[in-house]
Short mmCIF file of C-alpha atoms in Angstrom, two decimals:
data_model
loop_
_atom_site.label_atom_id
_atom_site.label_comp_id
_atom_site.label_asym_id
_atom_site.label_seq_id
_atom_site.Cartn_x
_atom_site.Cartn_y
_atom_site.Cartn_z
CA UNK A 994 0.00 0.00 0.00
CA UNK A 995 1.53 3.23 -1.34
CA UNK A 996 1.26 6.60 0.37
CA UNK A 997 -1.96 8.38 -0.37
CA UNK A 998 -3.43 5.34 -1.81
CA UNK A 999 -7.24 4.51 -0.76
CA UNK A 1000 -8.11 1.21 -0.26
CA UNK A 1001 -11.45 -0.27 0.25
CA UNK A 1002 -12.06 -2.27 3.82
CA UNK A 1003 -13.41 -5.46 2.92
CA UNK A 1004 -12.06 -7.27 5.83
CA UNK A 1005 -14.98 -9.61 7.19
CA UNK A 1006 -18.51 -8.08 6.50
CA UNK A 1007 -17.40 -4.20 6.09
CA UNK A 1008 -19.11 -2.12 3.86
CA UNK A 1009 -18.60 1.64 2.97
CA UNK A 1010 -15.40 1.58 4.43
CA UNK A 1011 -12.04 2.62 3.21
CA UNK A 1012 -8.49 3.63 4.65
CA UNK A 1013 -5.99 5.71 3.80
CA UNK A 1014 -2.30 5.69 4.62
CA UNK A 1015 -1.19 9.49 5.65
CA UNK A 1016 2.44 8.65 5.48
CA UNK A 1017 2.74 9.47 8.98
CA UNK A 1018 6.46 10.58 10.34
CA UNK A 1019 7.24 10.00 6.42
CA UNK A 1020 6.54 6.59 7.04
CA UNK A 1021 4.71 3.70 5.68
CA UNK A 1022 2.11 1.50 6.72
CA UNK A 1023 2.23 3.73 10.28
CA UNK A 1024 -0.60 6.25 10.35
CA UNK A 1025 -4.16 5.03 8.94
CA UNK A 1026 -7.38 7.86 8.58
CA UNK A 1027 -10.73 5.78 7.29
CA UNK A 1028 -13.78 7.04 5.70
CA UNK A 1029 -16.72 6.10 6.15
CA UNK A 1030 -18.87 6.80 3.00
CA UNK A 1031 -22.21 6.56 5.24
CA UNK A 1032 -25.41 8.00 4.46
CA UNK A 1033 -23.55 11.07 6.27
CA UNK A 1034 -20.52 10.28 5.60
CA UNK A 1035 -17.71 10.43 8.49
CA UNK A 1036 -13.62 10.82 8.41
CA UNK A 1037 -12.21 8.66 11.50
CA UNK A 1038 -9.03 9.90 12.59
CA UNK A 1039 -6.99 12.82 10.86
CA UNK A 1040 -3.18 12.20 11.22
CA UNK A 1041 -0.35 14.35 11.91
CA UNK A 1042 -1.96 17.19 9.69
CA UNK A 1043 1.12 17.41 7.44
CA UNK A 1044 -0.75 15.14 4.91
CA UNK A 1045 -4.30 16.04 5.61
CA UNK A 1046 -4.50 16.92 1.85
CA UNK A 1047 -3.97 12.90 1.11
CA UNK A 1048 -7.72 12.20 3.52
CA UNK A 1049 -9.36 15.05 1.07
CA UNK A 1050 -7.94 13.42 -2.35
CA UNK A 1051 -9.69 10.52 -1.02
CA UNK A 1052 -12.88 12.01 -0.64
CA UNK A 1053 -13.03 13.05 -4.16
CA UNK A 1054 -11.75 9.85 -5.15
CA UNK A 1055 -14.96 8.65 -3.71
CA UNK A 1056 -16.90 11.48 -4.94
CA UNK A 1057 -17.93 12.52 -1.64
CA UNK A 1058 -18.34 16.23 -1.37
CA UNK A 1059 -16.93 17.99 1.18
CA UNK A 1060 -20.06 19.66 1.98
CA UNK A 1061 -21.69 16.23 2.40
CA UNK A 1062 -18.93 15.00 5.40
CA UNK A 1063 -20.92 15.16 8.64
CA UNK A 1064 -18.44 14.52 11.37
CA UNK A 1065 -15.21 13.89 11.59
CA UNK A 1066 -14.26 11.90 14.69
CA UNK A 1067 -11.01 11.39 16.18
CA UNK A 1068 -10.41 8.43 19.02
CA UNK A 1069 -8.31 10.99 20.88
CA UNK A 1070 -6.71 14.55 20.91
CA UNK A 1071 -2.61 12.91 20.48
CA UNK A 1072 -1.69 14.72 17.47
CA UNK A 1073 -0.71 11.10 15.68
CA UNK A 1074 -4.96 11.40 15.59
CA UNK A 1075 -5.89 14.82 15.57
CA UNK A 1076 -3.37 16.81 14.29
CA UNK A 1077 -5.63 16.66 10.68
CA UNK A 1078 -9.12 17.55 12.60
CA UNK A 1079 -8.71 21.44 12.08
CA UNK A 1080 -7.73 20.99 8.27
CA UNK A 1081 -10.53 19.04 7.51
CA UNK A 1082 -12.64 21.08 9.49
CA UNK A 1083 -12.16 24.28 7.72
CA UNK A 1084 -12.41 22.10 4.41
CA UNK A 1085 -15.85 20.45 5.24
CA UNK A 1086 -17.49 23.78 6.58
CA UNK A 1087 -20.78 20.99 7.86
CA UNK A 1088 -18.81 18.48 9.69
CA UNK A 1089 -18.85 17.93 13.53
CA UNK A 1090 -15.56 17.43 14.89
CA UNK A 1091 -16.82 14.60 17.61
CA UNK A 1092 -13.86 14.42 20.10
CA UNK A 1093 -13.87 13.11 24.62
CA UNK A 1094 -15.15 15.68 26.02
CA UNK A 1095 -12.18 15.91 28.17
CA UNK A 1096 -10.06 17.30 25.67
CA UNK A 1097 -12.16 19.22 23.15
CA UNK A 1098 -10.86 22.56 24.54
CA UNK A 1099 -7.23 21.57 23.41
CA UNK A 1100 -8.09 21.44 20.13
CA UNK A 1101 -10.09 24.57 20.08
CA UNK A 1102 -6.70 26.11 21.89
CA UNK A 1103 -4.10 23.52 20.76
CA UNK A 1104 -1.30 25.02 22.64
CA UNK A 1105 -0.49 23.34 25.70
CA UNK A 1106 -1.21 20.26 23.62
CA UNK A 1107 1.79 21.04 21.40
CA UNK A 1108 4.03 21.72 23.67
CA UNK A 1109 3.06 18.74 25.49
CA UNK A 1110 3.74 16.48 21.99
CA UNK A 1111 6.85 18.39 21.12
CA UNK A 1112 8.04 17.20 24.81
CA UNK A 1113 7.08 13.56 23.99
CA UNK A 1114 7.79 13.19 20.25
CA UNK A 1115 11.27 15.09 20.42
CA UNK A 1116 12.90 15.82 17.19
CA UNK A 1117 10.15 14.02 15.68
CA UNK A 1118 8.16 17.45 16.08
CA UNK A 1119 9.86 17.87 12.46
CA UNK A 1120 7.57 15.89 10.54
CA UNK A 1121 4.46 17.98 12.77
CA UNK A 1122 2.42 21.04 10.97
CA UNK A 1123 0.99 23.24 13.54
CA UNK A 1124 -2.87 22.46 14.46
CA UNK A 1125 -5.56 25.01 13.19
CA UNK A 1126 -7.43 25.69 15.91
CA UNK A 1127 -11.32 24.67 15.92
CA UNK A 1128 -13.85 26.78 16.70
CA UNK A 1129 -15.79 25.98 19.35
CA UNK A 1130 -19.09 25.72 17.84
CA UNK A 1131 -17.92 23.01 15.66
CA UNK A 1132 -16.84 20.91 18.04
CA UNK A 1133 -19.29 18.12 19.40
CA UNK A 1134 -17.72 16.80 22.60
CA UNK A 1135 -18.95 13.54 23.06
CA UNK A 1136 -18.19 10.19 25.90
CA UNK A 1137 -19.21 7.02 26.46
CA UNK A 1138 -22.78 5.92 25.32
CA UNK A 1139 -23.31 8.35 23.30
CA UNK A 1140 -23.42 7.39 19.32
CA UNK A 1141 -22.44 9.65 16.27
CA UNK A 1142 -25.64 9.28 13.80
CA UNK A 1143 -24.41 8.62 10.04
CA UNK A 1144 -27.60 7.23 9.14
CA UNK A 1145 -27.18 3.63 7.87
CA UNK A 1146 -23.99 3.41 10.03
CA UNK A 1147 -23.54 4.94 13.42
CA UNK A 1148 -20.53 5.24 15.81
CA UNK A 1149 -20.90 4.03 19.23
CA UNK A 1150 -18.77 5.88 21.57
CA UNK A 1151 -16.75 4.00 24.37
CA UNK A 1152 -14.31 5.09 26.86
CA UNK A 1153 -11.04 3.85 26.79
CA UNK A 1154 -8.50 5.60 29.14
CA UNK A 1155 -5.49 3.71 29.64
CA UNK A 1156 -3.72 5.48 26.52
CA UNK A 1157 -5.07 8.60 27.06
CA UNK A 1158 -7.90 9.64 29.47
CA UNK A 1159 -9.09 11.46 27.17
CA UNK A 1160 -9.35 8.45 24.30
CA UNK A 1161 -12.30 6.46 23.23
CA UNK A 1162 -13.23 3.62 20.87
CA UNK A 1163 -15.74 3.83 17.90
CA UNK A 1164 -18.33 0.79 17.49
CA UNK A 1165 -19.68 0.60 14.13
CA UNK A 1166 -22.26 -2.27 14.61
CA UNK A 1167 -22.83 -2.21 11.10
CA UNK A 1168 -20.04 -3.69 9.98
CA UNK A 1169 -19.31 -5.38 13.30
CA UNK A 1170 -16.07 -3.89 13.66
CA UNK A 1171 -13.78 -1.13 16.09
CA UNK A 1172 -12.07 1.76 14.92
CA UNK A 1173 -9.19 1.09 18.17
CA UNK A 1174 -7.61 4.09 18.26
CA UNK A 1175 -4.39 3.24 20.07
CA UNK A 1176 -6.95 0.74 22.73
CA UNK A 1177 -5.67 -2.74 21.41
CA UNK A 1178 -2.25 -1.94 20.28
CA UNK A 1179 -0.24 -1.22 16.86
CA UNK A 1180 -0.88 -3.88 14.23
CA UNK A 1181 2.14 -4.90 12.05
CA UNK A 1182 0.06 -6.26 8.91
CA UNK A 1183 3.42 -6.99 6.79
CA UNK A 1184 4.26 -9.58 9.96
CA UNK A 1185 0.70 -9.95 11.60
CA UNK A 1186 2.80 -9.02 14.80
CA UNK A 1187 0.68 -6.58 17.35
CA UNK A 1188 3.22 -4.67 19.08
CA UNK A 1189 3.29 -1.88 22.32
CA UNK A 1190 1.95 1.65 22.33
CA UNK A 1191 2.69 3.46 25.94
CA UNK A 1192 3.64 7.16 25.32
CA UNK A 1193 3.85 9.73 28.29
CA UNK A 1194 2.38 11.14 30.04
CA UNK A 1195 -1.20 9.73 30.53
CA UNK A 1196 -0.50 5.61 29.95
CA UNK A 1197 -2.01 3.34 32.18
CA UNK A 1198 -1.06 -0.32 32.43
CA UNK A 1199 -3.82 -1.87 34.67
CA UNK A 1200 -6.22 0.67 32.64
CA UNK A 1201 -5.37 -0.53 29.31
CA UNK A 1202 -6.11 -3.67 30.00
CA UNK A 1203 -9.42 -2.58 31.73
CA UNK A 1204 -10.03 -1.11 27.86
CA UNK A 1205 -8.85 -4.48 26.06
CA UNK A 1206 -12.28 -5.76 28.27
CA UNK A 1207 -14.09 -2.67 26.76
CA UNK A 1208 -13.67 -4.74 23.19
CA UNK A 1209 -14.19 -8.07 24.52
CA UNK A 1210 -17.73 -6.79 25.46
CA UNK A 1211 -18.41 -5.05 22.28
CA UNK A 1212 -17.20 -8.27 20.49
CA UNK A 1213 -16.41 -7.09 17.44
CA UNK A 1214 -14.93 -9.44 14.10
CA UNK A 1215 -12.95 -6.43 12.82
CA UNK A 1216 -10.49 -4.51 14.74
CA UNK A 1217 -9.66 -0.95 12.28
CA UNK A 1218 -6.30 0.28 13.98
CA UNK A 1219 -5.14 3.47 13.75
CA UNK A 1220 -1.80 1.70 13.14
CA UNK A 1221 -2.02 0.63 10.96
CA UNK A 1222 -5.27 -1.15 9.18
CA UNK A 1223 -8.37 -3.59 9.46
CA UNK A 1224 -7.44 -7.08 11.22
CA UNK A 1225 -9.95 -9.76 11.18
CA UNK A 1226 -10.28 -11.46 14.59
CA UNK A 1227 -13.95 -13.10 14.55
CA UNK A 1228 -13.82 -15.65 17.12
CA UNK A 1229 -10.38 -15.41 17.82
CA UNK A 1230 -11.05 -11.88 19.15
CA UNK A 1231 -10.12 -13.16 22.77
CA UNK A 1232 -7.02 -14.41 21.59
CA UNK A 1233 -5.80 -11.44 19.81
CA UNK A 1234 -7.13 -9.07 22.99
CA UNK A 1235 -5.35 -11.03 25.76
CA UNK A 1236 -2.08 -11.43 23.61
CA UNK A 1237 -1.80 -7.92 23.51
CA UNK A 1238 -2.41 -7.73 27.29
CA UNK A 1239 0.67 -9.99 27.57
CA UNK A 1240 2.27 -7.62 24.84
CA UNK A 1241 2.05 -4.75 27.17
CA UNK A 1242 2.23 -6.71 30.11
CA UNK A 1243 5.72 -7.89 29.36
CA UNK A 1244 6.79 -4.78 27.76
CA UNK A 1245 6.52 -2.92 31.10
CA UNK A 1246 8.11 -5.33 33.31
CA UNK A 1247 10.69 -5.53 30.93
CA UNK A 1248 11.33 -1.43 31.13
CA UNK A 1249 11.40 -1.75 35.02
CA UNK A 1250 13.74 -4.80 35.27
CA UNK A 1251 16.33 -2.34 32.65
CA UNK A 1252 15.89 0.56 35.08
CA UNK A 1253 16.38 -1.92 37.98
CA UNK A 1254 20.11 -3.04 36.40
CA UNK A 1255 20.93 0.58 35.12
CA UNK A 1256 19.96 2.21 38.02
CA UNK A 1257 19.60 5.37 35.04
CA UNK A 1258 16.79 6.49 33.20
CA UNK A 1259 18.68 8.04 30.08
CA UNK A 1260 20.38 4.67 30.05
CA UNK A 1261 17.34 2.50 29.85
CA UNK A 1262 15.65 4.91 26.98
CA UNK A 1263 19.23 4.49 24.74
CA UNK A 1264 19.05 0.70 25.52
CA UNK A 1265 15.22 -0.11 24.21
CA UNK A 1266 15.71 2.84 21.30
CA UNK A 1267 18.83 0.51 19.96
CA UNK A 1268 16.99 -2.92 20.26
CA UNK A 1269 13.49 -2.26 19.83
CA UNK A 1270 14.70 -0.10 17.53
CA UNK A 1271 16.70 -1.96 15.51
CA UNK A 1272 14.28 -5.25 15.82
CA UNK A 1273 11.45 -2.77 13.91
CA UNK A 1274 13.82 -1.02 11.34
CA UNK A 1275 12.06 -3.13 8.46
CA UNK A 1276 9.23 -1.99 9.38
CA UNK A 1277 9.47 1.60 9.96
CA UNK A 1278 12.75 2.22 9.30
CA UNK A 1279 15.34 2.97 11.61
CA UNK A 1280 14.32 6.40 12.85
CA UNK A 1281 11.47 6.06 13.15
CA UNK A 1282 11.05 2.84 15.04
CA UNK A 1283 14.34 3.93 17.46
CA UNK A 1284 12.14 7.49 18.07
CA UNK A 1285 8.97 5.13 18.84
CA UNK A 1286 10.75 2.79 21.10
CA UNK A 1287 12.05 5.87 23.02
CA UNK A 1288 8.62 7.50 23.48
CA UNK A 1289 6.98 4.17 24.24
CA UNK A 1290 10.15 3.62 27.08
CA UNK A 1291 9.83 7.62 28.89
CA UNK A 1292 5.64 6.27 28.90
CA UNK A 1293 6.40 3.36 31.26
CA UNK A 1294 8.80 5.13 33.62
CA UNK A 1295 6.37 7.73 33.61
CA UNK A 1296 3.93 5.46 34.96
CA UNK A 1297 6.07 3.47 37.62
CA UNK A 1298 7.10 6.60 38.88
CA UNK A 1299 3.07 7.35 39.56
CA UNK A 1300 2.80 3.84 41.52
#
């Protein structure tokens, strides 16, 4: 899947759904934004912003005006998610920006929340455009149980806090499937590997697995990550949920063990930003997946020190 390229979801029973890959952090097969070409149609998820002009080619590709998008609905306010949202908002002039109500006022006033993403993405902050700010009456802050109305699909909204507490999941019982945000994880479709997401400074361990029951419940047969893509889990959905729980699980206890022997913070962050880092280089290239290794590493500390 090239940059920019649409591609139709057809994983298990989805219909009307299609993904884009922004080319997040000038990277493939990283940062996903869908579209949902519903009676009212919907953009889920917005990217980094840098590329939001690759979510609005696909739009016309589908010959969906922009008049025509009713909401545009972001899991949560990281920038990774909804850096795009003010782009697209000031290009689809009748959209709803549906965002936790806990951080809709960040994106309305996005500064603190870029200086708190330039302090956690580090000289990634490069590959960043600075968020338009969205007007408050276009925001729709929304939690859990409420649902986004598309007509013959609807999003149902439920809380998921152990990434962010201001993060949610969207049900689409329509096509039986999750959009995940970062809830269950980063999918590695090239190696069907599900690997760790645990930035600072809001991750929760025992919480994120509190969310990974969230989607249990809802029981869906396709999870639609954020990173990166649809994965079909039908009734291996437990499976796939609880491996991830041992993903994460094992990731943390293996960043306090390093800070146990190392007795030095910097020390342990070099350490998993060589070895994770090199491990994921064919994926996401070195940079990237040393810079994302490094984040993931300052999350967990973050957290033991909270404990």
């Amino acid at each position: 899947m090239e940059r920019g390229e649409l591609t139709e979801v057809t994983t298990g029973d989805c219909s009307d759904l299609y993904y884009v890959d922004t080319g997040m952090y000038d990277t493939d097969g990283y940062g996903a934004a869908y579209v949902l070409d519903a009676e009212r149609p919907a953009v889920v998820e917005t990217g980094i912003g840098t590329n939001h002009e690759r979510i609005l080619a696909a739009l016309a590709e589908l010959d969906i005006d922009r008049e025509e998008v009713a909401a545009i609905a972001v899991t949560h306010i990281h920038l990774d998610h909804a850096g795009g949202a003010g782009f697209l908002a000031e290009a689809c002039p009748n959209a709803d920006v549906c965002v936790h109500a806990a951080g809709a006022s960040l994106l309305a006033d996005p500064g603190r929340l870029v200086a708190g993403t330039k302090a956690a993405v580090g000289d990634q902050w490069e590959f960043y455009t600075e968020p338009k700010p969205i007007p408050e009456e276009r925001i729709r802050e929304i939690e859990g149980g409420d649902v986004v109305d598309l007509g013959d699909h609807e999003l149902h909204v439920h809380e998921a806090p152990g990434h962010a507490f201001h993060q949610v999941v969207f049900e689409d019982p329509e096509n039986d499937a999750v959009f995940t945000g970062d809830a269950a994880g980063i999918w590695l479709p090239g190696t069907e590997e599900i690997v760790e997401t645990s930035p600072p400074s809001d991750f929760d361990l025992e919480q994120c697995l509190e969310d990974l029951e969230t989607i249990g419940e809802i029981d869906p047969d396709v999870l639609l990550y954020t990173h990166f893509g649809p994965r079909e889990v039908g009734d291996d959905l437990e499976d796939a949920l609880a491996e991830y729980g041992d993903v994460l699980s094992t990731w943390v206890e293996a960043v306090e063990s390093k800070r146990r022997e190392l007795e030095d913070d910097e020390a342990v962050i070099d350490h998993f930003a060589e070895t994770v880092g090199s491990e994921r280089a064919d994926t996401w290239g070195e940079r990237k997946a040393s810079a994302e290794a490094a984040m993931n590493v300052r999350g967990v500390l973050g957290y033991l020190d909270g404990e």
